[in-house]
Amino acid sequence: MKKVLNFILIFTMALMVGCGKKENKINIIDDDYRNYYEIFVRSFYDSDGDGIGDIKGIIEKLDYLNDNDYETKKDLGIDGIWLMPIMPSPTYHKYDVTDYYSIDPQYGTMEDFEQLIEKCEERGIKVIIDLVVNHSSAKHPWFLSAKKSLPIEPCGQEVCTHEELCREHNKYIDYYNFSQERKSGYHSVGMPSGWYYEGVFWDQMPDLNLDNPEVRNEIEDIGKFWLEKGVAGFRIDACTSFYTGNTTKNVEFLKDFNDRMEGYKEDVYIVGEVWADANTVSQYYKSGADSFFNFPFADTTGRIVSTIRGRKGAAFSKALEDWQKKIKAIDKSAIDAPFVSNHDNGRSAGFLAQNEVSMKMAASLYQMMPGNTFIYYGEEIGMIGSGRDENKRLPMLWSTTDKKGITNAPPNADYKGTIDTGVAEQEKDENSLLQFYKDIIRIKNENPEIQRGEITSIYLGNEAVCAYSLEYEGSKVYVIHNLADKQVELDLSGDEYSKLKIRGELTTDDGKITLKKGKLTMPSMSTTILK
């Protein structure tokens, strides 16, 4: 079980949420629960004018994410950053690594990265990085060395007698899965003919042989290297592909890696990508890894969007309770990882038809789920993009008029992804989507029960209303979403609710949330937090 730091920082601030002014205390707990922000470095902010985002650009924009001053409302309130791959790679996306111990020169230097970690630590931000260990690049020195040795017959000697190492003596042969039989997912090595290698995703991404103890030791060394550099943990890519179609072996590998990392850094945070159905995702919690992305609730067909479209709030709260029970039954320390879209999905603003009310309500639904939520950069300003992957990773729009720091689009992007307002414009609008995200995160930072609490679904007599309580260390808050197309009046006259007060309000129009004499009135598509 992870060590939880019991250091609590209390700050007092006046908070304006929705249409009501609430004065509450910020209550930041330094543990594994965070509000994460996913960054594709290439498209985030360009500090040197070469058209490519970089690490120095993230440093320049840290105040946008977290200005280290809880008295202000200028920042998002982020306290966790997930960096998509930053290691050297021949591709724009960098999911095919050529050196696991360096920073891609397009993004900067190791000194830049160390400075980023230092600046984040000053703000209480934990940084996790993408770790791609299912495969390497076909241009990785390991793979290139192995290819050279394939045609050289074993010499049969204790020490290789060939100028180039033969197949018998080159350890990198066993770093990959080579075969003289062409199997599904295998590609020809080229010369010499008759040799093939596994590369399930692409011929430029040869799969690593994760059954090889030396490969596992190498991956352990890689993890330790980056933990030593100051990262808080890792997002593990492609967990279902370690051993394609074999959940048991995938979980075993993850458990081995997780155990090794915890042995080095007790409070390391690991979140895995298991793009699968609910039953499959839940099984990966047997690995002991902290979190797995909640794909069943995400994307255009997930429960969050279907709840908004169908206005089935009561069913959503029951599904939340069931999901938490499911994963906690497997690992009581499990931390859910809700999101609405990421770098592999069409952007949420697109599949929500750029309807601001729907975008705000989707944000409210998933951000109020217990666990670690993950915002995909630009989601908070309604960026759009779909189709080919490059379109989902377009430049962050800092302003519609000032182009400073705005990057070039990734190569082969064929979609402009135009929106009417960027960060600069939305910061001036109290009713903007960006301001709504700021308000949500501030409410969460006031109420640690939301992320950490045990959920209990509550039915308030209306199928369009989602209601549940979240209890953490003897303290309980209530979250209520009205998904109806009209105002609702809810009966909260029971003894359980008699002392509750409005703790936070999130409204998508000019309506007002009130709680008087046991009657809670909520406008359409709104959220309230009671305590």
Short mmCIF file of C-alpha atoms in Angstrom, two decimals:
data_model
loop_
_atom_site.label_atom_id
_atom_site.label_comp_id
_atom_site.label_asym_id
_atom_site.label_seq_id
_atom_site.Cartn_x
_atom_site.Cartn_y
_atom_site.Cartn_z
CA MET A 1 0.00 0.00 0.00
CA LYS A 2 1.33 3.40 -0.99
CA LYS A 3 2.61 5.76 1.65
CA VAL A 4 0.24 8.71 1.94
CA LEU A 5 1.78 11.94 3.08
CA ASN A 6 -0.37 13.49 5.77
CA PHE A 7 0.79 17.03 5.18
CA ILE A 8 -2.25 19.24 4.62
CA LEU A 9 -2.06 22.81 3.45
CA ILE A 10 -4.98 25.03 4.40
CA PHE A 11 -5.60 28.32 2.64
CA THR A 12 -8.59 30.62 2.90
CA MET A 13 -10.05 32.20 -0.18
CA ALA A 14 -13.26 33.64 -1.53
CA LEU A 15 -14.61 31.48 -4.32
CA MET A 16 -17.17 32.48 -6.90
CA VAL A 17 -18.78 29.39 -8.38
CA GLY A 18 -21.51 29.53 -11.00
CA CYS A 19 -23.83 32.32 -9.90
CA GLY A 20 -23.16 32.07 -6.16
CA LYS A 21 -20.30 33.38 -4.03
CA LYS A 22 -19.05 30.75 -1.59
CA GLU A 23 -16.27 31.28 0.91
CA ASN A 24 -14.54 27.98 1.63
CA LYS A 25 -11.11 26.73 2.57
CA ILE A 26 -8.74 25.22 0.06
CA ASN A 27 -7.73 21.81 1.40
CA ILE A 28 -4.81 20.33 -0.54
CA ILE A 29 -3.67 16.87 0.55
CA ASP A 30 -0.28 15.72 -0.69
CA ASP A 31 -0.98 12.14 -1.75
CA ASP A 32 -1.53 10.16 -4.96
CA TYR A 33 -4.82 11.92 -5.78
CA ARG A 34 -4.34 14.68 -8.37
CA ASN A 35 -6.03 16.77 -11.04
CA TYR A 36 -3.98 15.75 -14.07
CA TYR A 37 -3.42 17.59 -17.35
CA GLU A 38 -2.21 15.64 -20.40
CA ILE A 39 0.29 17.51 -22.60
CA PHE A 40 1.45 16.68 -26.12
CA VAL A 41 4.66 18.68 -25.87
CA ARG A 42 5.00 19.28 -29.62
CA SER A 43 1.67 21.12 -29.80
CA PHE A 44 1.55 22.90 -26.44
CA TYR A 45 3.81 25.99 -26.54
CA ASP A 46 6.80 26.91 -28.70
CA SER A 47 9.40 28.88 -26.73
CA ASP A 48 11.99 29.35 -29.48
CA GLY A 49 10.00 30.01 -32.65
CA ASP A 50 10.86 26.82 -34.54
CA GLY A 51 7.20 25.78 -34.77
CA ILE A 52 7.59 22.85 -32.38
CA GLY A 53 6.46 22.90 -28.77
CA ASP A 54 9.13 22.24 -26.18
CA ILE A 55 9.83 21.76 -22.49
CA LYS A 56 10.79 25.40 -22.00
CA GLY A 57 7.37 26.24 -23.43
CA ILE A 58 5.69 24.23 -20.69
CA ILE A 59 7.78 26.07 -18.11
CA GLU A 60 6.65 29.40 -19.59
CA LYS A 61 3.02 28.33 -19.29
CA LEU A 62 3.12 26.76 -15.82
CA ASP A 63 1.30 29.75 -14.34
CA TYR A 64 -1.63 28.92 -16.61
CA LEU A 65 -1.83 25.47 -15.05
CA ASN A 66 -0.89 26.40 -11.48
CA ASP A 67 0.43 29.82 -10.42
CA ASN A 68 1.26 28.61 -6.89
CA ASP A 69 -1.15 31.12 -5.36
CA TYR A 70 -4.45 29.79 -4.07
CA GLU A 71 -5.74 33.33 -3.57
CA THR A 72 -6.01 33.85 -7.33
CA LYS A 73 -8.48 32.55 -9.90
CA LYS A 74 -6.10 32.98 -12.80
CA ASP A 75 -4.90 29.37 -13.08
CA LEU A 76 -6.60 26.02 -13.66
CA GLY A 77 -5.51 24.60 -10.31
CA ILE A 78 -3.76 21.60 -11.88
CA ASP A 79 -1.51 19.59 -9.55
CA GLY A 80 -0.51 16.76 -11.88
CA ILE A 81 0.96 16.73 -15.40
CA TRP A 82 1.19 13.77 -17.77
CA LEU A 83 3.75 14.33 -20.50
CA MET A 84 3.24 12.30 -23.66
CA PRO A 85 6.53 10.74 -24.90
CA ILE A 86 9.56 12.99 -24.53
CA MET A 87 12.35 10.54 -25.42
CA PRO A 88 14.23 10.61 -28.76
CA SER A 89 12.21 9.22 -31.65
CA PRO A 90 12.09 9.51 -35.46
CA THR A 91 8.33 10.21 -35.48
CA TYR A 92 6.29 13.28 -34.55
CA HIS A 93 4.36 11.37 -31.83
CA LYS A 94 7.47 9.74 -30.30
CA TYR A 95 5.80 6.46 -29.34
CA ASP A 96 8.76 4.65 -30.95
CA VAL A 97 11.78 5.32 -28.76
CA THR A 98 15.43 5.23 -29.88
CA ASP A 99 16.97 6.15 -26.50
CA TYR A 100 15.19 5.57 -23.20
CA TYR A 101 17.62 7.72 -21.22
CA SER A 102 17.45 11.06 -23.05
CA ILE A 103 15.18 13.93 -24.08
CA ASP A 104 14.30 14.35 -27.76
CA PRO A 105 16.35 17.33 -29.03
CA GLN A 106 13.20 18.78 -30.63
CA TYR A 107 11.82 19.22 -27.12
CA GLY A 108 14.98 20.45 -25.41
CA THR A 109 17.65 19.08 -23.10
CA MET A 110 17.82 17.07 -19.92
CA GLU A 111 18.66 20.33 -18.15
CA ASP A 112 15.37 21.78 -19.42
CA PHE A 113 13.53 18.74 -18.08
CA GLU A 114 15.21 18.99 -14.70
CA GLN A 115 14.22 22.66 -14.53
CA LEU A 116 10.62 21.73 -15.35
CA ILE A 117 10.57 19.20 -12.52
CA GLU A 118 12.01 21.79 -10.14
CA LYS A 119 9.43 24.42 -11.12
CA CYS A 120 6.61 21.89 -10.81
CA GLU A 121 7.75 20.81 -7.36
CA GLU A 122 7.66 24.45 -6.26
CA ARG A 123 3.98 24.51 -7.24
CA GLY A 124 3.07 21.13 -5.78
CA ILE A 125 2.67 19.61 -9.25
CA LYS A 126 3.60 15.97 -9.76
CA VAL A 127 4.87 15.00 -13.22
CA ILE A 128 4.38 11.58 -14.77
CA ILE A 129 5.78 10.61 -18.16
CA ASP A 130 4.69 8.23 -20.88
CA LEU A 131 6.69 5.01 -20.70
CA VAL A 132 6.54 2.94 -23.88
CA VAL A 133 7.93 -0.54 -23.20
CA ASN A 134 5.73 -2.76 -25.35
CA HIS A 135 8.04 -1.93 -28.25
CA SER A 136 10.99 0.23 -29.22
CA SER A 137 11.76 2.03 -32.46
CA ALA A 138 13.11 -0.04 -35.36
CA LYS A 139 15.94 2.50 -35.28
CA HIS A 140 16.84 1.75 -31.65
CA PRO A 141 20.49 0.57 -31.32
CA TRP A 142 19.27 -2.67 -29.72
CA PHE A 143 17.23 -3.59 -32.78
CA LEU A 144 19.86 -2.44 -35.28
CA SER A 145 22.50 -4.54 -33.52
CA ALA A 146 20.23 -7.59 -33.48
CA LYS A 147 19.52 -7.27 -37.22
CA LYS A 148 23.24 -7.24 -37.98
CA SER A 149 23.78 -10.49 -36.11
CA LEU A 150 20.84 -12.43 -37.50
CA PRO A 151 22.62 -13.71 -40.66
CA ILE A 152 25.79 -14.67 -38.79
CA GLU A 153 25.74 -18.36 -37.93
CA PRO A 154 26.55 -19.34 -34.33
CA CYS A 155 30.28 -19.86 -33.86
CA GLY A 156 29.90 -22.36 -31.03
CA GLN A 157 32.66 -20.75 -28.99
CA GLU A 158 32.56 -19.31 -25.48
CA VAL A 159 33.76 -15.99 -26.87
CA CYS A 160 32.47 -14.99 -30.29
CA THR A 161 35.07 -15.41 -33.04
CA HIS A 162 33.26 -13.25 -35.60
CA GLU A 163 34.07 -9.61 -36.25
CA GLU A 164 30.37 -8.86 -35.72
CA LEU A 165 28.68 -10.82 -32.96
CA CYS A 166 26.89 -13.93 -34.17
CA ARG A 167 23.31 -14.84 -33.31
CA GLU A 168 24.51 -16.91 -30.38
CA HIS A 169 26.46 -14.12 -28.69
CA ASN A 170 24.44 -10.96 -29.33
CA LYS A 171 22.15 -10.48 -26.33
CA TYR A 172 19.97 -8.06 -28.28
CA ILE A 173 18.66 -10.90 -30.43
CA ASP A 174 16.66 -11.97 -27.39
CA TYR A 175 15.47 -8.42 -26.70
CA TYR A 176 12.97 -8.95 -29.54
CA ASN A 177 10.81 -11.74 -30.91
CA PHE A 178 12.52 -13.04 -34.06
CA SER A 179 11.33 -16.06 -36.01
CA GLN A 180 12.08 -17.85 -39.26
CA GLU A 181 8.35 -18.41 -39.58
CA ARG A 182 6.06 -15.57 -40.62
CA LYS A 183 3.34 -15.31 -37.97
CA SER A 184 0.47 -12.91 -37.46
CA GLY A 185 1.82 -9.49 -36.53
CA TYR A 186 5.32 -10.30 -37.83
CA HIS A 187 7.31 -8.38 -40.46
CA SER A 188 10.22 -9.29 -42.67
CA VAL A 189 13.62 -8.15 -41.45
CA GLY A 190 14.62 -7.68 -45.09
CA MET A 191 18.15 -8.86 -45.60
CA PRO A 192 18.83 -11.55 -44.54
CA SER A 193 15.73 -13.10 -46.06
CA GLY A 194 13.85 -15.68 -44.06
CA TRP A 195 13.84 -13.77 -40.76
CA TYR A 196 10.81 -12.05 -39.27
CA TYR A 197 10.11 -10.02 -36.13
CA GLU A 198 7.00 -9.24 -34.12
CA GLY A 199 5.64 -5.70 -34.45
CA VAL A 200 1.93 -5.72 -33.73
CA PHE A 201 1.40 -1.97 -34.10
CA TRP A 202 3.70 -1.18 -37.04
CA ASP A 203 6.83 -2.48 -38.75
CA GLN A 204 8.76 0.44 -37.24
CA MET A 205 7.73 -0.61 -33.72
CA PRO A 206 9.32 -4.02 -33.03
CA ASP A 207 7.86 -5.63 -29.93
CA LEU A 208 10.19 -6.20 -27.01
CA ASN A 209 10.54 -9.73 -25.63
CA LEU A 210 9.06 -9.18 -22.19
CA ASP A 211 9.72 -12.81 -21.23
CA ASN A 212 13.45 -12.05 -21.27
CA PRO A 213 14.69 -11.28 -17.73
CA GLU A 214 17.36 -8.98 -19.17
CA VAL A 215 14.68 -6.91 -20.90
CA ARG A 216 12.73 -6.65 -17.66
CA ASN A 217 15.89 -5.57 -15.85
CA GLU A 218 16.53 -2.98 -18.55
CA ILE A 219 12.99 -1.62 -18.14
CA GLU A 220 13.53 -1.48 -14.38
CA ASP A 221 16.71 0.54 -14.93
CA ILE A 222 14.83 2.91 -17.24
CA GLY A 223 12.14 3.44 -14.63
CA LYS A 224 14.68 4.07 -11.89
CA PHE A 225 16.55 6.55 -14.10
CA TRP A 226 13.47 8.73 -14.57
CA LEU A 227 12.38 8.43 -10.95
CA GLU A 228 15.84 9.66 -10.01
CA LYS A 229 15.24 12.62 -12.35
CA GLY A 230 12.22 13.52 -10.24
CA VAL A 231 9.19 12.13 -12.02
CA ALA A 232 6.39 10.95 -9.74
CA GLY A 233 5.53 7.96 -11.89
CA PHE A 234 4.51 6.70 -15.29
CA ARG A 235 1.67 6.34 -17.73
CA ILE A 236 2.19 2.86 -19.16
CA ASP A 237 1.33 2.61 -22.84
CA ALA A 238 -0.47 -0.28 -24.55
CA CYS A 239 -0.92 -2.62 -21.58
CA THR A 240 -3.15 -5.02 -23.51
CA SER A 241 -0.44 -5.55 -26.14
CA PHE A 242 2.42 -6.82 -23.97
CA TYR A 243 1.14 -10.33 -24.67
CA THR A 244 -1.64 -9.83 -27.18
CA GLY A 245 -4.83 -11.55 -26.11
CA ASN A 246 -3.39 -12.76 -22.81
CA THR A 247 -4.68 -10.69 -19.90
CA THR A 248 -3.10 -12.98 -17.31
CA LYS A 249 0.42 -12.48 -18.67
CA ASN A 250 -0.14 -8.76 -19.20
CA VAL A 251 -1.17 -8.39 -15.56
CA GLU A 252 1.85 -10.45 -14.44
CA PHE A 253 4.25 -8.18 -16.32
CA LEU A 254 2.61 -5.06 -14.89
CA LYS A 255 2.75 -6.49 -11.38
CA ASP A 256 6.44 -7.24 -11.79
CA PHE A 257 7.16 -3.71 -13.03
CA ASN A 258 4.97 -2.11 -10.35
CA ASP A 259 6.65 -4.11 -7.58
CA ARG A 260 10.10 -3.12 -8.82
CA MET A 261 9.18 0.57 -8.99
CA GLU A 262 7.56 0.52 -5.54
CA GLY A 263 10.69 -1.12 -4.21
CA TYR A 264 12.65 1.89 -5.42
CA LYS A 265 10.10 4.66 -4.70
CA GLU A 266 7.32 3.68 -2.33
CA ASP A 267 4.87 6.37 -3.47
CA VAL A 268 5.45 6.00 -7.22
CA TYR A 269 2.21 6.55 -9.17
CA ILE A 270 1.43 4.28 -12.12
CA VAL A 271 -1.54 4.60 -14.46
CA GLY A 272 -2.03 2.12 -17.28
CA GLU A 273 -3.69 2.29 -20.67
CA VAL A 274 -6.12 -0.60 -21.03
CA TRP A 275 -8.37 0.35 -23.91
CA ALA A 276 -11.03 -2.28 -23.32
CA ASP A 277 -14.41 -3.08 -21.78
CA ALA A 278 -15.17 -2.72 -18.08
CA ASN A 279 -14.56 -6.35 -17.15
CA THR A 280 -11.16 -6.35 -18.83
CA VAL A 281 -10.07 -3.00 -17.37
CA SER A 282 -11.00 -4.11 -13.86
CA GLN A 283 -8.87 -7.27 -14.12
CA TYR A 284 -5.71 -5.19 -14.54
CA TYR A 285 -6.11 -3.85 -10.99
CA LYS A 286 -4.79 -7.26 -9.88
CA SER A 287 -1.36 -5.93 -10.90
CA GLY A 288 -1.26 -3.51 -7.97
CA ALA A 289 -0.79 -0.53 -10.29
CA ASP A 290 -2.62 2.49 -8.89
CA SER A 291 -4.90 3.39 -11.79
CA PHE A 292 -6.19 2.46 -15.21
CA PHE A 293 -7.91 4.89 -17.52
CA ASN A 294 -11.68 4.56 -17.35
CA PHE A 295 -12.36 3.87 -21.02
CA PRO A 296 -15.87 2.45 -20.40
CA PHE A 297 -17.03 5.91 -19.27
CA ALA A 298 -15.08 7.89 -21.91
CA ASP A 299 -15.22 8.80 -25.60
CA THR A 300 -18.24 9.20 -27.84
CA THR A 301 -19.82 5.86 -26.87
CA GLY A 302 -18.94 5.94 -23.17
CA ARG A 303 -21.27 6.35 -20.23
CA ILE A 304 -20.54 10.07 -19.69
CA VAL A 305 -21.69 11.16 -23.13
CA SER A 306 -24.57 8.67 -23.28
CA THR A 307 -25.78 10.01 -19.92
CA ILE A 308 -25.87 13.57 -21.25
CA ARG A 309 -27.63 12.54 -24.45
CA GLY A 310 -30.16 10.35 -22.67
CA ARG A 311 -30.45 12.52 -19.53
CA LYS A 312 -30.24 9.39 -17.38
CA GLY A 313 -28.68 10.84 -14.24
CA ALA A 314 -29.95 8.27 -11.76
CA ALA A 315 -28.49 5.43 -13.79
CA PHE A 316 -25.14 7.25 -13.93
CA SER A 317 -24.85 7.49 -10.14
CA LYS A 318 -25.61 3.79 -9.76
CA ALA A 319 -23.02 2.96 -12.43
CA LEU A 320 -20.44 5.04 -10.56
CA GLU A 321 -21.09 3.19 -7.31
CA ASP A 322 -20.94 -0.19 -9.04
CA TRP A 323 -17.68 0.68 -10.81
CA GLN A 324 -15.95 1.81 -7.63
CA LYS A 325 -17.07 -1.32 -5.80
CA LYS A 326 -15.84 -3.47 -8.69
CA ILE A 327 -12.29 -2.12 -8.74
CA LYS A 328 -12.00 -1.71 -4.96
CA ALA A 329 -13.00 -5.36 -4.51
CA ILE A 330 -9.93 -6.29 -6.56
CA ASP A 331 -7.57 -3.71 -5.03
CA LYS A 332 -8.79 -1.64 -2.10
CA SER A 333 -6.18 1.00 -2.96
CA ALA A 334 -7.39 1.34 -6.57
CA ILE A 335 -7.69 4.90 -7.87
CA ASP A 336 -10.01 5.36 -10.84
CA ALA A 337 -8.73 7.51 -13.73
CA PRO A 338 -11.73 9.20 -15.40
CA PHE A 339 -11.39 11.22 -18.60
CA VAL A 340 -13.64 12.19 -21.48
CA SER A 341 -11.17 12.08 -24.41
CA ASN A 342 -7.44 11.84 -25.04
CA HIS A 343 -4.82 11.91 -27.82
CA ASP A 344 -6.21 8.76 -29.47
CA ASN A 345 -9.88 9.81 -29.48
CA GLY A 346 -11.76 12.46 -31.37
CA ARG A 347 -11.87 15.51 -29.13
CA SER A 348 -14.86 15.70 -26.81
CA ALA A 349 -16.01 19.10 -28.08
CA GLY A 350 -16.47 17.53 -31.49
CA PHE A 351 -18.58 14.57 -30.46
CA LEU A 352 -20.59 16.91 -28.21
CA ALA A 353 -21.36 19.00 -31.31
CA GLN A 354 -19.51 22.00 -29.82
CA ASN A 355 -22.53 22.57 -27.61
CA GLU A 356 -21.17 24.54 -24.66
CA VAL A 357 -23.84 23.32 -22.24
CA SER A 358 -23.03 19.70 -23.10
CA MET A 359 -19.29 20.34 -22.84
CA LYS A 360 -19.70 21.90 -19.42
CA MET A 361 -21.94 19.11 -18.20
CA ALA A 362 -19.54 16.43 -19.47
CA ALA A 363 -16.76 18.17 -17.57
CA SER A 364 -18.87 18.33 -14.44
CA LEU A 365 -19.84 14.66 -14.64
CA TYR A 366 -16.36 13.24 -15.03
CA GLN A 367 -14.51 15.76 -12.89
CA MET A 368 -16.84 15.01 -9.97
CA MET A 369 -16.11 11.29 -10.20
CA PRO A 370 -13.84 9.94 -7.45
CA GLY A 371 -10.27 9.28 -8.56
CA ASN A 372 -7.65 11.06 -10.63
CA THR A 373 -9.20 12.95 -13.53
CA PHE A 374 -7.23 13.65 -16.71
CA ILE A 375 -7.86 16.76 -18.82
CA TYR A 376 -6.50 16.57 -22.37
CA TYR A 377 -4.77 19.86 -23.25
CA GLY A 378 -7.19 22.22 -25.01
CA GLU A 379 -10.26 20.34 -23.78
CA GLU A 380 -10.85 23.19 -21.32
CA ILE A 381 -11.24 25.70 -24.18
CA GLY A 382 -13.29 23.42 -26.44
CA MET A 383 -10.65 22.48 -29.00
CA ILE A 384 -11.83 20.12 -31.72
CA GLY A 385 -10.17 17.50 -33.91
CA SER A 386 -11.01 14.05 -35.24
CA GLY A 387 -10.10 11.58 -37.95
CA ARG A 388 -6.41 10.83 -38.31
CA ASP A 389 -4.35 11.00 -35.12
CA GLU A 390 -2.57 14.21 -36.11
CA ASN A 391 -5.92 16.01 -36.11
CA LYS A 392 -6.45 15.06 -32.46
CA ARG A 393 -3.11 16.64 -31.50
CA LEU A 394 -3.40 20.12 -33.00
CA PRO A 395 -1.71 23.26 -31.62
CA MET A 396 -2.98 24.67 -28.33
CA LEU A 397 -4.87 27.87 -29.11
CA TRP A 398 -3.52 30.47 -26.70
CA SER A 399 -5.15 33.36 -28.55
CA THR A 400 -7.03 33.98 -31.77
CA THR A 401 -5.07 37.19 -32.41
CA ASP A 402 -1.63 36.78 -30.81
CA LYS A 403 0.25 33.89 -32.42
CA LYS A 404 3.17 33.93 -29.97
CA GLY A 405 4.04 30.41 -28.86
CA ILE A 406 1.45 28.72 -31.07
CA THR A 407 3.06 25.73 -32.74
CA ASN A 408 2.78 24.34 -36.24
CA ALA A 409 0.29 21.53 -36.75
CA PRO A 410 1.74 18.00 -36.75
CA PRO A 411 2.79 16.80 -40.21
CA ASN A 412 -0.06 15.28 -42.23
CA ALA A 413 -2.80 16.95 -40.18
CA ASP A 414 -5.62 17.67 -42.61
CA TYR A 415 -7.99 19.53 -40.29
CA LYS A 416 -7.68 23.10 -39.06
CA GLY A 417 -9.74 22.58 -35.92
CA THR A 418 -10.84 26.20 -35.78
CA ILE A 419 -12.62 27.51 -32.69
CA ASP A 420 -13.82 31.05 -32.04
CA THR A 421 -11.95 31.77 -28.80
CA GLY A 422 -8.63 30.77 -27.31
CA VAL A 423 -7.24 30.98 -23.80
CA ALA A 424 -6.74 34.76 -23.86
CA GLU A 425 -10.31 35.41 -24.94
CA GLN A 426 -11.90 32.91 -22.56
CA GLU A 427 -9.96 34.25 -19.59
CA LYS A 428 -11.88 37.51 -20.04
CA ASP A 429 -15.27 35.76 -20.09
CA GLU A 430 -16.68 34.72 -16.69
CA ASN A 431 -19.09 32.33 -18.42
CA SER A 432 -16.53 30.62 -20.66
CA LEU A 433 -15.78 26.91 -20.74
CA LEU A 434 -12.30 27.66 -19.40
CA GLN A 435 -13.74 29.46 -16.37
CA PHE A 436 -16.09 26.53 -15.79
CA TYR A 437 -13.11 24.15 -15.62
CA LYS A 438 -11.36 26.47 -13.17
CA ASP A 439 -14.44 26.50 -10.96
CA ILE A 440 -14.73 22.70 -11.01
CA ILE A 441 -11.14 22.16 -9.96
CA ARG A 442 -11.36 24.76 -7.20
CA ILE A 443 -14.38 22.97 -5.77
CA LYS A 444 -12.41 19.72 -5.82
CA ASN A 445 -9.46 21.40 -4.13
CA GLU A 446 -11.81 22.59 -1.38
CA ASN A 447 -13.40 19.19 -0.88
CA PRO A 448 -10.95 16.26 -0.76
CA GLU A 449 -13.89 13.89 -0.29
CA ILE A 450 -14.76 14.21 -3.99
CA GLN A 451 -11.63 12.47 -5.25
CA ARG A 452 -11.02 10.18 -2.29
CA GLY A 453 -14.45 9.30 -0.98
CA GLU A 454 -16.44 6.08 -0.93
CA ILE A 455 -19.44 6.62 -3.18
CA THR A 456 -23.04 5.81 -2.32
CA SER A 457 -25.68 6.32 -4.97
CA ILE A 458 -28.83 8.19 -3.93
CA TYR A 459 -32.17 8.24 -5.76
CA LEU A 460 -34.06 11.52 -5.38
CA GLY A 461 -37.20 10.56 -7.29
CA ASN A 462 -36.14 11.88 -10.69
CA GLU A 463 -34.47 9.73 -13.36
CA ALA A 464 -32.68 12.79 -14.79
CA VAL A 465 -31.00 13.59 -11.47
CA CYS A 466 -27.67 12.05 -10.57
CA ALA A 467 -27.03 12.11 -6.82
CA TYR A 468 -24.46 10.45 -4.62
CA SER A 469 -22.50 10.94 -1.44
CA LEU A 470 -18.74 10.69 -1.06
CA GLU A 471 -17.34 9.87 2.38
CA TYR A 472 -13.68 10.23 3.31
CA GLU A 473 -12.24 9.94 6.81
CA GLY A 474 -15.60 10.59 8.46
CA SER A 475 -16.47 13.60 6.32
CA LYS A 476 -19.20 13.44 3.69
CA VAL A 477 -20.18 15.60 0.72
CA TYR A 478 -23.11 15.21 -1.65
CA VAL A 479 -22.86 15.71 -5.41
CA ILE A 480 -26.06 16.35 -7.34
CA HIS A 481 -26.33 16.83 -11.11
CA ASN A 482 -29.57 17.93 -12.77
CA LEU A 483 -29.51 16.58 -16.33
CA ALA A 484 -33.15 17.41 -17.02
CA ASP A 485 -34.10 19.94 -19.68
CA LYS A 486 -35.88 22.04 -17.07
CA GLN A 487 -35.54 23.24 -13.50
CA VAL A 488 -36.14 20.63 -10.81
CA GLU A 489 -37.15 20.88 -7.17
CA LEU A 490 -35.81 18.08 -5.01
CA ASP A 491 -37.00 17.00 -1.57
CA LEU A 492 -34.13 17.02 0.92
CA SER A 493 -36.27 17.20 4.04
CA GLY A 494 -35.00 13.97 5.60
CA ASP A 495 -32.84 13.97 8.72
CA GLU A 496 -29.78 12.95 6.67
CA TYR A 497 -29.94 16.24 4.76
CA SER A 498 -31.19 18.60 7.47
CA LYS A 499 -27.83 20.27 8.17
CA LEU A 500 -26.55 20.43 4.61
CA LYS A 501 -25.49 23.68 3.03
CA ILE A 502 -24.51 24.53 -0.52
CA ARG A 503 -20.78 24.05 -0.81
CA GLY A 504 -20.40 24.76 -4.52
CA GLU A 505 -22.46 25.55 -7.60
CA LEU A 506 -21.85 24.90 -11.28
CA THR A 507 -24.48 26.27 -13.61
CA THR A 508 -24.55 26.36 -17.40
CA ASP A 509 -26.93 29.32 -17.66
CA ASP A 510 -28.13 32.23 -15.52
CA GLY A 511 -30.18 30.00 -13.25
CA LYS A 512 -29.73 29.96 -9.48
CA ILE A 513 -29.34 26.97 -7.17
CA THR A 514 -31.12 27.36 -3.83
CA LEU A 515 -31.61 25.21 -0.74
CA LYS A 516 -34.45 26.40 1.49
CA LYS A 517 -36.43 24.47 4.08
CA GLY A 518 -35.45 21.10 2.70
CA LYS A 519 -36.17 22.01 -0.94
CA LEU A 520 -33.26 22.04 -3.37
CA THR A 521 -33.98 23.95 -6.57
CA MET A 522 -31.64 23.41 -9.51
CA PRO A 523 -31.79 24.83 -13.04
CA SER A 524 -31.39 22.56 -16.05
CA MET A 525 -27.92 21.09 -16.61
CA SER A 526 -26.39 22.19 -13.33
CA THR A 527 -24.39 20.70 -10.47
CA THR A 528 -24.29 21.40 -6.76
CA ILE A 529 -22.10 20.15 -3.95
CA LEU A 530 -23.62 19.98 -0.47
CA LYS A 531 -21.97 19.48 2.89
#
